PDB file of C-alpha atoms in Angstrom:
ATOM      1  CA  MET A   1       0.000   0.000   0.000  1.00 60.00           C
ATOM      2  CA  ASP A   2       1.486   3.354  -0.969  1.00 74.00           C
ATOM      3  CA  TRP A   3       1.613   6.549   1.120  1.00 75.00           C
ATOM      4  CA  TYR A   4      -1.100   8.333  -0.890  1.00 74.00           C
ATOM      5  CA  SER A   5      -3.780   5.677  -0.368  1.00 72.00           C
ATOM      6  CA  THR A   6      -2.852   5.369   3.332  1.00 69.00           C
ATOM      7  CA  VAL A   7      -3.398   9.086   3.899  1.00 66.00           C
ATOM      8  CA  PHE A   8      -6.725   9.098   2.066  1.00 64.00           C
ATOM      9  CA  GLU A   9      -7.817   6.030   3.991  1.00 61.00           C
ATOM     10  CA  LEU A  10      -7.158   7.861   7.257  1.00 59.00           C
ATOM     11  CA  ILE A  11      -8.686  11.168   6.152  1.00 60.00           C
ATOM     12  CA  ASP A  12     -12.141  10.628   4.763  1.00 59.00           C
ATOM     13  CA  MET A  13     -12.804  13.260   2.096  1.00 56.00           C
ATOM     14  CA  ARG A  14     -16.581  13.339   2.496  1.00 74.00           C
ATOM     15  CA  SER A  15     -18.165  16.541   3.843  1.00 85.00           C
ATOM     16  CA  PHE A  16     -19.286  15.630   7.363  1.00 89.00           C
ATOM     17  CA  SER A  17     -16.195  13.592   8.178  1.00 85.00           C
ATOM     18  CA  ASN A  18     -13.861  16.236   6.805  1.00 87.00           C
ATOM     19  CA  LEU A  19     -12.139  18.416   9.397  1.00 87.00           C
ATOM     20  CA  TRP A  20     -12.157  21.399   7.006  1.00 87.00           C
ATOM     21  CA  PHE A  21     -15.957  21.436   6.903  1.00 92.00           C
ATOM     22  CA  TRP A  22     -16.160  21.732  10.688  1.00 94.00           C
ATOM     23  CA  ILE A  23     -13.483  24.428  10.729  1.00 94.00           C
ATOM     24  CA  ALA A  24     -15.428  26.343   8.066  1.00 94.00           C
ATOM     25  CA  LEU A  25     -18.636  25.953  10.103  1.00 97.00           C
ATOM     26  CA  ALA A  26     -16.930  27.358  13.215  1.00 97.00           C
ATOM     27  CA  VAL A  27     -15.387  30.256  11.285  1.00 97.00           C
ATOM     28  CA  VAL A  28     -18.691  31.158   9.603  1.00 97.00           C
ATOM     29  CA  TRP A  29     -20.595  31.320  12.881  1.00 97.00           C
ATOM     30  CA  SER A  30     -17.896  33.048  14.913  1.00 97.00           C
ATOM     31  CA  THR A  31     -17.571  35.678  12.172  1.00 97.00           C
ATOM     32  CA  ALA A  32     -21.337  36.148  11.928  1.00 97.00           C
ATOM     33  CA  SER A  33     -21.541  36.571  15.683  1.00 96.00           C
ATOM     34  CA  HIS A  34     -18.629  39.004  15.918  1.00 96.00           C
ATOM     35  CA  TRP A  35     -19.538  41.292  13.004  1.00 96.00           C
ATOM     36  CA  VAL A  36     -22.947  42.776  13.782  1.00 94.00           C
ATOM     37  CA  LEU A  37     -24.201  44.621  10.683  1.00 94.00           C
ATOM     38  CA  GLY A  38     -20.598  44.999   9.548  1.00 93.00           C
ATOM     39  CA  VAL A  39     -19.451  46.471  12.859  1.00 95.00           C
ATOM     40  CA  PRO A  40     -17.207  44.431  15.166  1.00 96.00           C
ATOM     41  CA  PHE A  41     -19.072  43.837  18.421  1.00 95.00           C
ATOM     42  CA  ASP A  42     -16.081  44.794  20.575  1.00 95.00           C
ATOM     43  CA  MET A  43     -16.500  48.279  19.096  1.00 95.00           C
ATOM     44  CA  VAL A  44     -20.066  48.368  20.453  1.00 94.00           C
ATOM     45  CA  GLY A  45     -18.806  47.500  23.929  1.00 94.00           C
ATOM     46  CA  ARG A  46     -16.044  50.104  23.731  1.00 95.00           C
ATOM     47  CA  ALA A  47     -18.496  52.772  22.588  1.00 95.00           C
ATOM     48  CA  ARG A  48     -20.851  51.889  25.434  1.00 94.00           C
ATOM     49  CA  ARG A  49     -18.077  52.024  28.039  1.00 93.00           C
ATOM     50  CA  LYS A  50     -16.081  55.032  26.854  1.00 92.00           C
ATOM     51  CA  GLY A  51     -18.497  57.107  24.786  1.00 90.00           C
ATOM     52  CA  GLY A  52     -17.013  60.124  23.035  1.00 93.00           C
ATOM     53  CA  GLN A  53     -14.946  59.354  19.941  1.00 95.00           C
ATOM     54  CA  ALA A  54     -15.613  55.609  20.215  1.00 94.00           C
ATOM     55  CA  ALA A  55     -19.378  56.243  20.112  1.00 94.00           C
ATOM     56  CA  GLU A  56     -18.983  58.599  17.147  1.00 95.00           C
ATOM     57  CA  ASP A  57     -16.896  56.009  15.306  1.00 95.00           C
ATOM     58  CA  LEU A  58     -19.542  53.377  15.990  1.00 95.00           C
ATOM     59  CA  THR A  59     -22.410  55.534  14.738  1.00 94.00           C
ATOM     60  CA  ASP A  60     -20.433  56.520  11.623  1.00 95.00           C
ATOM     61  CA  LEU A  61     -19.536  52.937  10.806  1.00 95.00           C
ATOM     62  CA  LEU A  62     -23.056  51.758  11.543  1.00 95.00           C
ATOM     63  CA  ARG A  63     -24.528  54.466   9.296  1.00 94.00           C
ATOM     64  CA  ILE A  64     -22.188  53.463   6.458  1.00 96.00           C
ATOM     65  CA  TYR A  65     -22.882  49.729   6.721  1.00 96.00           C
ATOM     66  CA  THR A  66     -26.639  50.007   7.246  1.00 96.00           C
ATOM     67  CA  SER A  67     -26.950  52.397   4.299  1.00 96.00           C
ATOM     68  CA  ARG A  68     -24.937  50.016   2.139  1.00 96.00           C
ATOM     69  CA  LEU A  69     -26.968  46.996   3.213  1.00 96.00           C
ATOM     70  CA  LEU A  70     -30.271  48.790   2.626  1.00 97.00           C
ATOM     71  CA  TYR A  71     -29.108  50.056  -0.768  1.00 97.00           C
ATOM     72  CA  ILE A  72     -28.281  46.505  -1.839  1.00 97.00           C
ATOM     73  CA  ALA A  73     -31.590  45.226  -0.435  1.00 97.00           C
ATOM     74  CA  ASP A  74     -33.591  47.948  -2.193  1.00 97.00           C
ATOM     75  CA  GLU A  75     -31.789  47.800  -5.533  1.00 97.00           C
ATOM     76  CA  ALA A  76     -31.056  44.098  -5.934  1.00 96.00           C
ATOM     77  CA  GLY A  77     -33.030  42.475  -3.129  1.00 94.00           C
ATOM     78  CA  LEU A  78     -35.415  40.592  -5.382  1.00 96.00           C
ATOM     79  CA  TRP A  79     -32.551  39.159  -7.440  1.00 97.00           C
ATOM     80  CA  VAL A  80     -30.585  38.232  -4.327  1.00 96.00           C
ATOM     81  CA  ILE A  81     -33.602  36.472  -2.811  1.00 97.00           C
ATOM     82  CA  ALA A  82     -34.427  34.711  -6.096  1.00 98.00           C
ATOM     83  CA  SER A  83     -30.872  33.477  -6.655  1.00 98.00           C
ATOM     84  CA  GLY A  84     -30.533  32.493  -2.991  1.00 97.00           C
ATOM     85  CA  ALA A  85     -33.789  30.537  -3.161  1.00 98.00           C
ATOM     86  CA  PHE A  86     -32.599  28.884  -6.379  1.00 98.00           C
ATOM     87  CA  PHE A  87     -29.330  27.723  -4.825  1.00 98.00           C
ATOM     88  CA  LEU A  88     -30.918  26.671  -1.524  1.00 98.00           C
ATOM     89  CA  THR A  89     -33.565  24.670  -3.382  1.00 98.00           C
ATOM     90  CA  GLY A  90     -30.874  23.103  -5.551  1.00 98.00           C
ATOM     91  CA  PHE A  91     -28.816  22.157  -2.512  1.00 98.00           C
ATOM     92  CA  ALA A  92     -31.889  20.719  -0.756  1.00 98.00           C
ATOM     93  CA  VAL A  93     -32.949  18.650  -3.763  1.00 98.00           C
ATOM     94  CA  LEU A  94     -29.432  17.407  -4.485  1.00 96.00           C
ATOM     95  CA  GLY A  95     -28.842  16.743  -0.804  1.00 95.00           C
ATOM     96  CA  TRP A  96     -31.983  14.953   0.281  1.00 96.00           C
ATOM     97  CA  VAL A  97     -33.457  13.589  -2.941  1.00 97.00           C
ATOM     98  CA  TYR A  98     -30.212  12.478  -4.615  1.00 95.00           C
ATOM     99  CA  TRP A  99     -28.205  12.122  -1.360  1.00 92.00           C
ATOM    100  CA  VAL A 100     -25.241  14.268  -2.430  1.00 91.00           C
ATOM    101  CA  GLU A 101     -23.453  14.877   0.860  1.00 92.00           C
ATOM    102  CA  ILE A 102     -21.678  18.079  -0.192  1.00 92.00           C
ATOM    103  CA  ALA A 103     -25.061  19.590  -1.117  1.00 95.00           C
ATOM    104  CA  GLN A 104     -26.398  18.700   2.336  1.00 96.00           C
ATOM    105  CA  ALA A 105     -23.377  20.343   3.946  1.00 95.00           C
ATOM    106  CA  LEU A 106     -23.725  23.481   1.828  1.00 95.00           C
ATOM    107  CA  PHE A 107     -27.441  23.701   2.603  1.00 98.00           C
ATOM    108  CA  LEU A 108     -26.774  23.351   6.335  1.00 98.00           C
ATOM    109  CA  LEU A 109     -24.280  26.224   6.059  1.00 97.00           C
ATOM    110  CA  ALA A 110     -26.231  28.475   3.703  1.00 98.00           C
ATOM    111  CA  PHE A 111     -29.823  28.225   4.954  1.00 98.00           C
ATOM    112  CA  PRO A 112     -29.173  29.574   8.478  1.00 98.00           C
ATOM    113  CA  MET A 113     -26.927  32.284   7.033  1.00 98.00           C
ATOM    114  CA  SER A 114     -29.813  33.346   4.791  1.00 98.00           C
ATOM    115  CA  LEU A 115     -31.897  33.780   7.952  1.00 98.00           C
ATOM    116  CA  VAL A 116     -29.108  35.912   9.430  1.00 98.00           C
ATOM    117  CA  SER A 117     -29.066  38.003   6.248  1.00 97.00           C
ATOM    118  CA  LEU A 118     -32.812  38.629   6.473  1.00 97.00           C
ATOM    119  CA  LEU A 119     -32.447  39.508  10.148  1.00 97.00           C
ATOM    120  CA  SER A 120     -29.622  41.915   9.303  1.00 97.00           C
ATOM    121  CA  VAL A 121     -31.737  43.711   6.706  1.00 97.00           C
ATOM    122  CA  HIS A 122     -34.593  43.948   9.214  1.00 96.00           C
ATOM    123  CA  THR A 123     -32.317  45.364  11.920  1.00 96.00           C
ATOM    124  CA  ALA A 124     -30.652  47.788   9.495  1.00 96.00           C
ATOM    125  CA  ARG A 125     -34.055  49.053   8.345  1.00 96.00           C
ATOM    126  CA  ALA A 126     -35.207  49.492  11.949  1.00 95.00           C
ATOM    127  CA  LEU A 127     -32.066  51.491  12.784  1.00 93.00           C
ATOM    128  CA  HIS A 128     -32.286  53.547   9.604  1.00 91.00           C
ATOM    129  CA  GLU A 129     -35.983  54.469   9.727  1.00 89.00           C
ATOM    130  CA  LYS A 130     -35.889  56.548  12.877  1.00 81.00           C
ATOM    131  CA  ASP A 131     -33.295  58.232  15.016  1.00 73.00           C
ATOM    132  CA  HIS A 132     -32.334  56.295  18.108  1.00 78.00           C
ATOM    133  CA  ASP A 133     -30.423  57.404  21.146  1.00 90.00           C
ATOM    134  CA  LEU A 134     -27.192  55.507  21.654  1.00 93.00           C
ATOM    135  CA  GLU A 135     -28.575  53.297  24.402  1.00 93.00           C
ATOM    136  CA  ALA A 136     -31.361  52.073  22.100  1.00 93.00           C
ATOM    137  CA  VAL A 137     -28.774  51.379  19.365  1.00 94.00           C
ATOM    138  CA  TYR A 138     -26.660  49.357  21.810  1.00 95.00           C
ATOM    139  CA  LYS A 139     -29.711  47.343  22.884  1.00 95.00           C
ATOM    140  CA  ARG A 140     -30.817  46.687  19.309  1.00 95.00           C
ATOM    141  CA  LEU A 141     -27.315  45.565  18.285  1.00 96.00           C
ATOM    142  CA  GLY A 142     -27.104  43.359  21.368  1.00 96.00           C
ATOM    143  CA  ARG A 143     -30.464  41.754  20.570  1.00 97.00           C
ATOM    144  CA  HIS A 144     -29.391  41.258  16.969  1.00 97.00           C
ATOM    145  CA  ARG A 145     -26.183  39.543  18.065  1.00 97.00           C
ATOM    146  CA  LEU A 146     -28.073  37.365  20.535  1.00 98.00           C
ATOM    147  CA  MET A 147     -30.493  36.270  17.800  1.00 98.00           C
ATOM    148  CA  VAL A 148     -27.585  35.505  15.445  1.00 98.00           C
ATOM    149  CA  GLN A 149     -25.943  33.441  18.180  1.00 98.00           C
ATOM    150  CA  GLY A 150     -29.231  31.602  18.766  1.00 98.00           C
ATOM    151  CA  ILE A 151     -29.580  30.797  15.074  1.00 98.00           C
ATOM    152  CA  GLY A 152     -25.936  29.695  15.084  1.00 98.00           C
ATOM    153  CA  MET A 153     -26.365  27.405  18.089  1.00 98.00           C
ATOM    154  CA  VAL A 154     -29.418  25.706  16.586  1.00 98.00           C
ATOM    155  CA  SER A 155     -27.667  25.445  13.223  1.00 98.00           C
ATOM    156  CA  ILE A 156     -24.501  23.940  14.684  1.00 98.00           C
ATOM    157  CA  PHE A 157     -26.544  21.465  16.737  1.00 98.00           C
ATOM    158  CA  ILE A 158     -28.621  20.327  13.744  1.00 98.00           C
ATOM    159  CA  THR A 159     -25.532  20.135  11.526  1.00 97.00           C
ATOM    160  CA  ALA A 160     -23.629  18.130  14.144  1.00 96.00           C
ATOM    161  CA  MET A 161     -26.525  15.707  14.638  1.00 97.00           C
ATOM    162  CA  TRP A 162     -27.002  15.242  10.898  1.00 96.00           C
ATOM    163  CA  GLY A 163     -23.250  14.889  10.358  1.00 94.00           C
ATOM    164  CA  MET A 164     -22.998  12.221  13.068  1.00 93.00           C
ATOM    165  CA  TYR A 165     -25.976  10.407  11.583  1.00 94.00           C
ATOM    166  CA  MET A 166     -24.414  10.490   8.116  1.00 92.00           C
ATOM    167  CA  ASN A 167     -21.016   9.340   9.401  1.00 88.00           C
ATOM    168  CA  LEU A 168     -22.539   6.488  11.396  1.00 88.00           C
ATOM    169  CA  SER A 169     -24.885   5.368   8.616  1.00 87.00           C
ATOM    170  CA  VAL A 170     -22.126   5.404   5.998  1.00 73.00           C
ATOM    171  CA  GLY A 171     -19.823   3.599   8.418  1.00 61.00           C
ATOM    172  CA  ALA A 172     -22.518   1.004   9.136  1.00 60.00           C
ATOM    173  CA  LEU A 173     -22.981   0.412   5.416  1.00 60.00           C
ATOM    174  CA  GLY A 174     -19.317  -0.320   5.017  1.00 52.00           C
ATOM    175  CA  GLY A 175     -18.027   2.806   3.349  1.00 50.00           C
TER     176      GLY A 175
END
């Protein structure tokens, strides 16, 4: 047996048994949780604690990112939703009708992130429609982050359960 086949025997290259998939899942959710509407959440905490220039920087950055997000949603929102629905439906059909494991993995990554995207547009619109005092902005961003973390926890749990099921069922079938 040569070195190449030994390595690929030890490292299964399917989606749910691949270490890179789980690293990507962790990176996606930690990034989504840290960057709230394009603003790093540590900046929100610093603005809340220190005020002054940190609060001005936060409001400027938040205004820029919410305006950008709302512009994209208003100008191309229908196309983004249509293409997202197309790809999600394709992944779902390939994954659970034809049992393509990579399509299942991509669906389990993309579907919850689409919910986060919709939540981000909703939060950006709520912040943009009326003027808020800083304390209300901090609370809204905190609630948004908490909801993203909740979606992430449920998503990671479901993905882990499905991944374990797939790994055990493939292992039980003999490969």
